[in-house]
Amino acid sequence: MEATALSIGKSVLDGALGYAKSALAEEVALQLGVWRDQVFITNELEMMQAFLMTAHDERYDDDRVVKVWVKQVRDVAYDVEDTLQEFSVCIEKQSWWRIRRTLLERRRVAKQMKELRANVEDVSQRNMRYHLITGYGSKNATTDGKPVIAGTTMSGADEARWQRDRAKFDLIRMINKTDIDLRVISV
């Protein structure tokens, strides 16, 4: 009887620990991904602002499709600016007294960043899907005659940050792995 109760208790505890470990890994991955998303949408915001200035200068008033797409880009740009401001405020308000509230705010902003990144990619895909803008602006951005797609190249700093985040994700995966031959032992 005692052994059965102990066995049941152990299996319940193992299940709860497994759930907590996966939830923690998911939260860490979300928080680490925020920085990559922040860099991506900051770079995209710069491109959107440049595009909107060019669209304003070139005056495509007679093309309704381009007009709608410019409006969508403008709306996403406003959302990006708002979210980046919230992110910077959230980062600045770190306090040990408000740790729980700060974590909840960071989680909310992290989810907003993920949604915003998806929106930015959707707007970009919409342009490619419908061939709205080809050779937009007075000077086309090309490399060896091939068009450059915004957001596909990384600077050295972005690459280093991505590699560091990748190493953290690999470490989290190794910690959570249940393989008996591979284990991480804290020293």
XYZ file of C-alpha atoms in Angstrom:
187
model
C 0.000 0.000 0.000
C 2.769 2.388 0.974
C 4.806 1.473 -2.113
C 1.789 2.085 -4.362
C 1.179 5.523 -2.866
C 4.864 6.351 -3.221
C 4.861 5.167 -6.838
C 1.775 7.233 -7.680
C 3.237 10.278 -5.950
C 6.488 9.884 -7.833
C 4.749 9.583 -11.213
C 2.591 12.646 -10.489
C 5.677 14.603 -9.449
C 7.588 13.468 -12.549
C 4.692 14.593 -14.745
C 4.478 17.966 -13.022
C 8.242 18.485 -13.276
C 8.211 17.535 -16.947
C 5.420 20.016 -17.605
C 7.202 22.750 -15.644
C 10.454 22.074 -17.505
C 8.787 22.313 -20.909
C 6.863 25.450 -19.880
C 10.086 27.051 -18.657
C 11.909 26.118 -21.861
C 9.061 27.581 -23.899
C 9.170 30.810 -21.876
C 12.958 31.104 -22.244
C 12.680 30.505 -25.985
C 9.974 33.173 -26.208
C 12.049 35.698 -24.258
C 15.206 34.968 -26.285
C 13.278 35.230 -29.530
C 12.124 38.722 -28.574
C 15.551 40.186 -29.276
C 15.728 38.623 -32.732
C 12.189 39.808 -33.492
C 13.026 43.280 -32.197
C 16.026 43.552 -34.526
C 13.990 42.227 -37.454
C 11.057 44.591 -37.030
C 13.345 47.565 -36.325
C 15.108 46.946 -39.631
C 11.787 46.429 -41.376
C 10.479 49.684 -39.879
C 13.375 51.557 -41.471
C 12.570 49.962 -44.824
C 8.858 50.730 -44.455
C 9.580 54.370 -43.617
C 11.871 54.699 -46.644
C 9.232 53.058 -48.835
C 6.486 55.353 -47.512
C 8.617 58.448 -48.175
C 9.298 57.232 -51.710
C 5.612 56.437 -52.235
C 4.741 59.939 -51.058
C 7.277 61.502 -53.452
C 6.271 59.404 -56.468
C 2.511 60.000 -56.070
C 0.725 56.849 -57.172
C -2.718 58.391 -56.651
C -4.266 56.808 -59.740
C -3.318 53.207 -58.820
C -5.868 52.019 -56.239
C -4.114 48.721 -55.517
C -0.830 50.422 -54.704
C -2.736 52.976 -52.625
C -4.301 50.193 -50.516
C -0.965 48.468 -50.097
C 0.720 51.726 -49.040
C -2.042 52.189 -46.443
C -1.422 48.657 -45.125
C 2.324 49.296 -44.906
C 1.649 52.564 -43.065
C -0.658 50.817 -40.562
C 1.909 48.105 -39.871
C 4.611 50.769 -39.482
C 2.508 52.513 -36.820
C 1.996 49.205 -35.012
C 5.738 48.503 -35.170
C 6.558 51.903 -33.686
C 4.056 51.414 -30.854
C 5.326 47.940 -30.009
C 8.975 49.013 -30.074
C 8.148 51.846 -27.674
C 6.321 49.421 -25.354
C 9.314 47.084 -25.539
C 11.771 49.815 -24.574
C 9.549 50.922 -21.673
C 9.194 47.316 -20.507
C 12.969 46.807 -20.562
C 13.614 50.043 -18.658
C 11.107 49.201 -15.887
C 13.021 46.235 -14.479
C 12.647 46.044 -10.721
C 13.049 43.212 -8.227
C 9.983 44.432 -6.362
C 7.773 44.024 -9.401
C 9.365 40.909 -10.906
C 6.098 39.029 -11.482
C 4.372 41.973 -13.120
C 7.452 42.730 -15.219
C 7.589 39.123 -16.434
C 3.920 39.241 -17.424
C 4.476 42.515 -19.295
C 7.509 41.061 -21.068
C 5.512 37.994 -22.051
C 2.734 40.173 -23.461
C 5.207 42.281 -25.441
C 6.992 39.127 -26.668
C 3.716 37.773 -28.027
C 2.975 41.134 -29.645
C 6.401 41.048 -31.292
C 5.717 37.580 -32.721
C 2.353 38.726 -34.096
C 3.877 41.904 -35.463
C 6.664 40.014 -37.192
C 4.034 37.805 -38.830
C 2.101 40.919 -39.942
C 5.232 42.480 -41.440
C 5.995 39.275 -43.322
C 2.364 39.053 -44.524
C 2.441 42.577 -45.945
C 5.731 41.836 -47.676
C 4.397 38.551 -49.065
C 1.289 40.338 -50.320
C 3.489 42.603 -52.442
C 5.341 39.623 -53.885
C 2.160 37.604 -54.392
C 0.312 40.305 -56.338
C 3.405 41.902 -57.933
C 2.271 45.302 -56.682
C 5.577 47.119 -56.728
C 8.357 46.179 -59.123
C 11.279 48.524 -59.441
C 9.652 50.982 -57.078
C 11.424 54.286 -56.640
C 13.761 56.146 -58.897
C 16.707 53.822 -58.170
C 16.266 50.077 -57.842
C 18.164 48.257 -55.119
C 20.109 45.548 -56.907
C 23.080 43.341 -56.367
C 24.694 42.120 -59.583
C 21.444 42.747 -61.431
C 19.362 40.745 -58.952
C 16.801 42.481 -56.718
C 17.508 42.553 -53.007
C 14.651 41.418 -50.785
C 14.412 43.419 -47.565
C 15.098 41.479 -44.409
C 16.943 38.567 -46.019
C 20.471 39.642 -45.162
C 21.921 39.989 -41.682
C 24.598 42.328 -40.487
C 27.557 40.941 -38.557
C 26.060 41.998 -35.215
C 22.722 40.365 -36.039
C 24.504 37.195 -37.113
C 26.508 37.084 -33.860
C 23.362 37.651 -31.797
C 21.568 34.915 -33.742
C 24.454 32.482 -33.147
C 24.433 33.277 -29.404
C 20.661 32.747 -29.220
C 21.051 29.504 -31.162
C 23.609 28.268 -28.607
C 21.179 29.058 -25.791
C 18.386 27.168 -27.548
C 20.695 24.180 -28.029
C 21.594 24.241 -24.327
C 17.915 24.360 -23.338
C 17.189 21.446 -25.673
C 20.032 19.426 -24.130
C 18.804 20.174 -20.597
C 15.287 19.047 -21.440
C 16.365 15.963 -23.374
C 15.483 12.707 -21.627
C 18.231 10.653 -23.280
C 20.193 8.782 -20.588
C 23.479 8.935 -22.525
C 23.362 12.746 -22.841
C 22.955 14.764 -19.669
C 23.940 18.185 -18.474
C 25.453 18.112 -15.015
C 25.674 21.364 -13.097
C 28.981 21.979 -11.382
